[in-house]
Each structure stands twice: as structure tokens, then as C-alpha cells.
Short mmCIF file of C-alpha atoms in Angstrom, two decimals:
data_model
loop_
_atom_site.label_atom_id
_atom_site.label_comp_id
_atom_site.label_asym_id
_atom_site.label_seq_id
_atom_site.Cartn_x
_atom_site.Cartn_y
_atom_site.Cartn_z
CA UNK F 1 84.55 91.93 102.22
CA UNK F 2 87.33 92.57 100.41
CA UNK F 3 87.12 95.95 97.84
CA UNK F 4 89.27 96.81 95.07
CA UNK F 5 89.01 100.30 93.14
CA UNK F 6 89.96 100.56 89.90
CA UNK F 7 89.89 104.66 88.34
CA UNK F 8 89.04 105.63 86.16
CA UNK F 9 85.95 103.74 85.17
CA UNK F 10 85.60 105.51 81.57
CA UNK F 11 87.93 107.00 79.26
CA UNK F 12 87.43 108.80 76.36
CA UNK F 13 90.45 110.16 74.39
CA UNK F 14 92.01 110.60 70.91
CA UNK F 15 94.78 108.36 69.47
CA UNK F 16 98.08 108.54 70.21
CA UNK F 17 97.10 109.51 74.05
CA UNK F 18 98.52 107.15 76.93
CA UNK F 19 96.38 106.03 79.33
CA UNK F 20 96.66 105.44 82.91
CA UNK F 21 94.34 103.14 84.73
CA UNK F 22 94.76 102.28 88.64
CA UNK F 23 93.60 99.65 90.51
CA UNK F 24 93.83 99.18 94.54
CA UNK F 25 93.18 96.69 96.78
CA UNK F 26 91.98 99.12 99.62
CA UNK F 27 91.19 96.80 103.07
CA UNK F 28 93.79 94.00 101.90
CA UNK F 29 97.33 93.57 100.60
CA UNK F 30 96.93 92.18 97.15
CA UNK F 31 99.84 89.62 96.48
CA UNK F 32 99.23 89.29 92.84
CA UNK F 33 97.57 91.74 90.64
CA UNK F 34 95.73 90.69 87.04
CA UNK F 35 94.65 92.75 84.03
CA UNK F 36 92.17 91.44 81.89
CA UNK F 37 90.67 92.92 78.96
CA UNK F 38 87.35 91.89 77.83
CA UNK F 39 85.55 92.57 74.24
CA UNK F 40 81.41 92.55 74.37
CA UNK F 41 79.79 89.62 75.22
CA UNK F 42 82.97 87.87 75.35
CA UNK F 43 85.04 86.01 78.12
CA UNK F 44 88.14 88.30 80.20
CA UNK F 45 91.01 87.56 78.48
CA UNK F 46 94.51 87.70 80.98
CA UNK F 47 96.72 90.14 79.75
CA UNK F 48 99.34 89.72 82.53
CA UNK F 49 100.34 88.98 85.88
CA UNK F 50 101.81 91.52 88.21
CA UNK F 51 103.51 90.52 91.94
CA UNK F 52 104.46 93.36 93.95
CA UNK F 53 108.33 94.76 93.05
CA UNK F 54 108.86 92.54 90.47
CA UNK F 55 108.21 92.66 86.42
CA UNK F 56 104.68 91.77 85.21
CA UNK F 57 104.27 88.48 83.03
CA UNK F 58 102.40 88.70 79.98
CA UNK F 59 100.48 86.37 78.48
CA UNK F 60 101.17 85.41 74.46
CA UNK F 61 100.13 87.77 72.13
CA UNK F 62 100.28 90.62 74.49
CA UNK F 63 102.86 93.34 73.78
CA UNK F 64 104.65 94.55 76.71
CA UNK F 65 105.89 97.65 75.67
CA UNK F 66 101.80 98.70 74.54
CA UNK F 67 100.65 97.78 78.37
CA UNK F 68 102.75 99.17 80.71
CA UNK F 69 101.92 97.36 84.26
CA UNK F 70 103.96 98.61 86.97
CA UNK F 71 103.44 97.04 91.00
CA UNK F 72 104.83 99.52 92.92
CA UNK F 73 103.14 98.62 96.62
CA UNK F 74 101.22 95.70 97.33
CA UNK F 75 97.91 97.62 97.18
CA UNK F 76 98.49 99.42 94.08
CA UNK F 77 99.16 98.37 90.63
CA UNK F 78 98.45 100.53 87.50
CA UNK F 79 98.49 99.42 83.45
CA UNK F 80 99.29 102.32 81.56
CA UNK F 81 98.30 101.79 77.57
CA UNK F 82 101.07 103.72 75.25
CA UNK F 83 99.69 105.48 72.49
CA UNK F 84 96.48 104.24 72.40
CA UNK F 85 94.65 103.46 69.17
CA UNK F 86 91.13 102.75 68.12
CA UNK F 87 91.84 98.87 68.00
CA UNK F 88 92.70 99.39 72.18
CA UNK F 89 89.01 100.05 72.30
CA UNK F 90 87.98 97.52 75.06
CA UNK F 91 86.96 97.51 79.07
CA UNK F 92 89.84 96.75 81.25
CA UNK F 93 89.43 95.07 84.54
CA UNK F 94 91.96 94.61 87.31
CA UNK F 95 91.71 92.10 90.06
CA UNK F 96 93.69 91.14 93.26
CA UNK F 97 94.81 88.27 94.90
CA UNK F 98 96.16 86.98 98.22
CA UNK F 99 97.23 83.96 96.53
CA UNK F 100 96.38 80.93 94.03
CA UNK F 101 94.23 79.64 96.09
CA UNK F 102 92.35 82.51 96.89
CA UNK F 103 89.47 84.12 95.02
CA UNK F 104 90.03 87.45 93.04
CA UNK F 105 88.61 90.06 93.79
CA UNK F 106 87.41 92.55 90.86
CA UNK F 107 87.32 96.35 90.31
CA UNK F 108 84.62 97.37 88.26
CA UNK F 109 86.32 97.65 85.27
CA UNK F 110 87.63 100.93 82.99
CA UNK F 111 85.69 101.30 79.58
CA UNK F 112 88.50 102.70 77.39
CA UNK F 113 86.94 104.15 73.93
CA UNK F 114 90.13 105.54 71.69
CA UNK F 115 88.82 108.27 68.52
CA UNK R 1 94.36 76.61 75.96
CA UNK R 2 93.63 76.05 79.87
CA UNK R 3 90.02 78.03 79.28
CA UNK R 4 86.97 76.39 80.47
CA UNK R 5 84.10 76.23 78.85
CA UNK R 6 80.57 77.15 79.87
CA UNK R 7 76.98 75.69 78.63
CA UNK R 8 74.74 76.72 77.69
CA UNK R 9 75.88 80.05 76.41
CA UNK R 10 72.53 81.89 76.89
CA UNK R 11 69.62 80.56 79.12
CA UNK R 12 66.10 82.19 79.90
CA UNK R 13 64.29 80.97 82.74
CA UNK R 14 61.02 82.07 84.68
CA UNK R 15 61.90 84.06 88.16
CA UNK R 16 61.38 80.78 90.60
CA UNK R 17 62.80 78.39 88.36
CA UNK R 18 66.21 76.63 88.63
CA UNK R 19 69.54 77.58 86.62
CA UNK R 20 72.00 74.90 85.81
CA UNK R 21 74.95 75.93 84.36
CA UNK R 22 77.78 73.62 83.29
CA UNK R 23 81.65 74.68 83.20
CA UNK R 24 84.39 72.12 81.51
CA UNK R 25 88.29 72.75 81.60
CA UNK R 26 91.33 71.23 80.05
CA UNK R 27 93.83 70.80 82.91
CA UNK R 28 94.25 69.87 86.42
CA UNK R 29 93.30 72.00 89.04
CA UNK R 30 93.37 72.04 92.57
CA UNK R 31 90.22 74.54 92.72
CA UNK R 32 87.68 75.45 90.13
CA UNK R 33 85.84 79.35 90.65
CA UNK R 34 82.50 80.90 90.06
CA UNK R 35 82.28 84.72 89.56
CA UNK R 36 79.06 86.41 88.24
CA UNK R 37 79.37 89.51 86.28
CA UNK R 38 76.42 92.30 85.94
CA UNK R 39 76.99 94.06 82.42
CA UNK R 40 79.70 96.36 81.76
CA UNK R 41 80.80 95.74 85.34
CA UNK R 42 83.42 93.61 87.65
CA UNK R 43 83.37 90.03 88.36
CA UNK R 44 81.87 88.79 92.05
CA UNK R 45 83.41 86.11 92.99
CA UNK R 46 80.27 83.21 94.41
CA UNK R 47 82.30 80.13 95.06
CA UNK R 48 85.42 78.43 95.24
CA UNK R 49 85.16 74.33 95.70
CA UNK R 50 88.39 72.61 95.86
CA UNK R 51 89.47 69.28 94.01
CA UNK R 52 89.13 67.22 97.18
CA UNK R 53 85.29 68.46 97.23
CA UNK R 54 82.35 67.02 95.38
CA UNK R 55 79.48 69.43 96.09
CA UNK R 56 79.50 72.75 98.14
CA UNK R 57 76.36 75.07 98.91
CA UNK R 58 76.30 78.90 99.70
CA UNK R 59 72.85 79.98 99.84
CA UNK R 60 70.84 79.19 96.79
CA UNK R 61 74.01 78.18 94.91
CA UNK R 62 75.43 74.87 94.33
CA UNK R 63 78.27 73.93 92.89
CA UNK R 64 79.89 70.45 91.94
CA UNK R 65 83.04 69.07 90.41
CA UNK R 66 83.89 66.11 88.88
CA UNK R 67 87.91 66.26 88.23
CA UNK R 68 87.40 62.72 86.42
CA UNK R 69 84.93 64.52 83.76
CA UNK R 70 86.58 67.85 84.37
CA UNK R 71 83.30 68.88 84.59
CA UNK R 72 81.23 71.52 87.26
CA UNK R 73 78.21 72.95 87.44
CA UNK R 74 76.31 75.44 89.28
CA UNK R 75 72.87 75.56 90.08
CA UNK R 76 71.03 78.65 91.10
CA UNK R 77 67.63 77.93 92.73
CA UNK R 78 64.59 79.47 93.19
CA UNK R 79 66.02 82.34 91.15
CA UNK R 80 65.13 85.94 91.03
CA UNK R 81 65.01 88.36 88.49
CA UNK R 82 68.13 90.21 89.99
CA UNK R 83 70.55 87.13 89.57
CA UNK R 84 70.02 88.25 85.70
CA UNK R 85 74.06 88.21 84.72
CA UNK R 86 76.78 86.30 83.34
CA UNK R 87 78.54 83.85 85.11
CA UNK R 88 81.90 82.66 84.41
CA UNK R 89 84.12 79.49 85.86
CA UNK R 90 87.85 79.91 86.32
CA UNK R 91 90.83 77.91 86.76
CA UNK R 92 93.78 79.05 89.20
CA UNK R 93 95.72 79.80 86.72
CA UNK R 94 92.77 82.80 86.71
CA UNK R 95 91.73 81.75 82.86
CA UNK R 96 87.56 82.37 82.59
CA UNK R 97 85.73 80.29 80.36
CA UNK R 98 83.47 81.97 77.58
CA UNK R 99 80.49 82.27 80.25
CA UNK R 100 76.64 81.44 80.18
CA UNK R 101 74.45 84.79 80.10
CA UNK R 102 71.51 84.10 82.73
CA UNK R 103 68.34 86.06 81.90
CA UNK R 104 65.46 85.75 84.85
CA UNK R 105 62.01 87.21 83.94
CA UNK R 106 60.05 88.27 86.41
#
């Protein structure tokens, strides 16, 4: 079946650190890749959309220049959070697509705990 | 919002018993998704039934749609103590609903 990896899958660092998370899509090429974030016990929440080689789109609310998402290769995308704060607390999951119609496929997530 | 909606939020059932879950959603789709998620880990994705579909099967799953109620459900049967997780519906515009957390006792 199909695997995505996301790295790493904790993070523990003090504010004002940037923070790289990866996700790839390693036995398919991912057309679309998602970020989610999701708080305990609560649903995933989008953050944005990312298509291979073009810009990400970001759903409301969620500041662009704070999540970096860059889609360099249609097996890699990465979401970078800029000077991270206590409040960017949350676990992060990626997941890739081969299209609307297609089910995602999920990394296992990045727990991302700011001091 | 285009989120659906899962009941019940929390159900406990006996390991043997059936699970019926319930997902509702606010706009037209041409597919509706099921993904199960153990804690503090990614989403598996179960089962993906189309607009044109009524019912669909994989296994001990089943899954139905009504796009007139915008209404589905899943039902997990016979269940174990392993299919203990959440499980979440999804739209293809890849929103989740708020999920139903599925405890099994053995």
C-alpha cells in the first residue's frame, strides 16, 4: 500500500526556534500534499494545500508567513513553522494525494511541544 | 463550514458487538471518506463510497450514503478490542468531521 513518512515525529524546542517537518510519499508520486494540525481529542484541521512547483493555499485563519510549506518534488513537501511559540504547541500531520478522488494517505504525524 | 459531523462522539461497546457510527456534511460531494485514527498517530484511510453508491462492504465494515439526507454511516461488526480508535468522515475537499472515539472492551 501506499506509505508516506513524515520526520520528525517529535519535537521539542524553545521559542523563537523554526521548525522543519518533512513529509514523503515514498512508493507513489503525491499530486497534492495537505497539512493538518490537530489539538487533543479534536478533529484535523486543514492548514493548506500544496501541488507540486506551485505556491501552497491556505486555508482562513492560517498565516502564511508562520507555516512555511514548500513542494519542491512530487514526493516531498516540508512545512517549516517560523519562530515557533508555545501557542504552536500541536501534532502536525501531512498527507498525500494522487488526486480528489483518491484517498489520502497519512504520515504519522509530528508532535511539536514549543517551551 | 464544509465539516461533517460525526455521532455519537464517544461510544463503548462489548468486543463482538456492532459499531454504528453516523457522519453528516453540508455540501455536495461526489465521494464521502472513512479514515480511523489510533491515538497520537496518522489517519488510515478504510473506505471511500462514491455518490452514485448506496452501500459498500470491505470486510467487517460497511458504509452507506444517503446524498438526499447527506447522511453516512459506518458499521463495524463483530468488533474487536483492537478496532479501539477514532474514526473520522471526510469530504473531498479533505475537511474531517469532529470524529466518534470507538472504545471495544474485551
Amino acid at each position: 500500500g501506499a506509505v508516506v513518512s513524515q520526520h520528525p515525529s517529535r519535537v521539542i524546542c524553545k521559542s523563537g526556534t523554526s521548525v522543519k517537518i518533512e513529509c514523503r510519499s515514498l512508493d507513489f508520486q503525491a499530486t497534492t500534499m495537505f497539512w493538518y494540525r490537530q489539538f487533543p481529542k479534536q478533529s484535523l484541521m486543514l492548514m493548506a494545500t500544496s501541488n507540486e512547483g506551485s505556491k501552497a493555499t491556505y486555508e482562513q485563519g492560517v498565516e502564511k508567513d508562520k507555516f512555511l510549506i514548500n513542494h519542491a518534488s512530487l514526493t516531498l513537501s516540508t512545512l517549516t513553522v517560523t519562530s515557533a511559540h508555545p501557542e504552536d504547541s500541536s501534532f502536525y500531520i501531512c498527507s498525500a494525494s494522487q488526486g480528489v478522488d483518491q484517498p489520502q494517505h497519512f504520515g504519522d504525524g509530528t508532535r511539536l511541544s514549543i517551551l | 463550514s464544509q465539516q461533517g459531523e460525526e455521532d455519537p462522539q464517544a461510544l463503548s461497546i462489548q468486543e463482538g458487538e456492532n459499531a454504528t457510527m453516523n457522519c453528516s456534511y453540508k455540501t455536495s460531494i461526489n465521494n464521502l471518506q472513512w479514515y480511523r485514527q489510533n491515538s497520537g498517530r496518522g489517519l488510515v484511510h478504510l473506505i471511500l463510497i462514491r455518490s452514485n453508491e448506496r452501500e459498500k462492504h470491505s470486510g467487517r465494515l460497511r458504509v452507506t450514503l444517503d446524498t438526499s439526507k447527506k447522511s453516512s454511516s459506518l458499521l463495524i461488526t463483530a468488533s474487536r478490542a483492537a478496532d479501539t480508535a477514532s474514526y473520522f468522515c471526510a469530504t473531498p475537499q479533505f475537511y474531517f468531521g469532529t470524529g466518534t472515539s470507538l472504545t471495544v472492551i474485551p
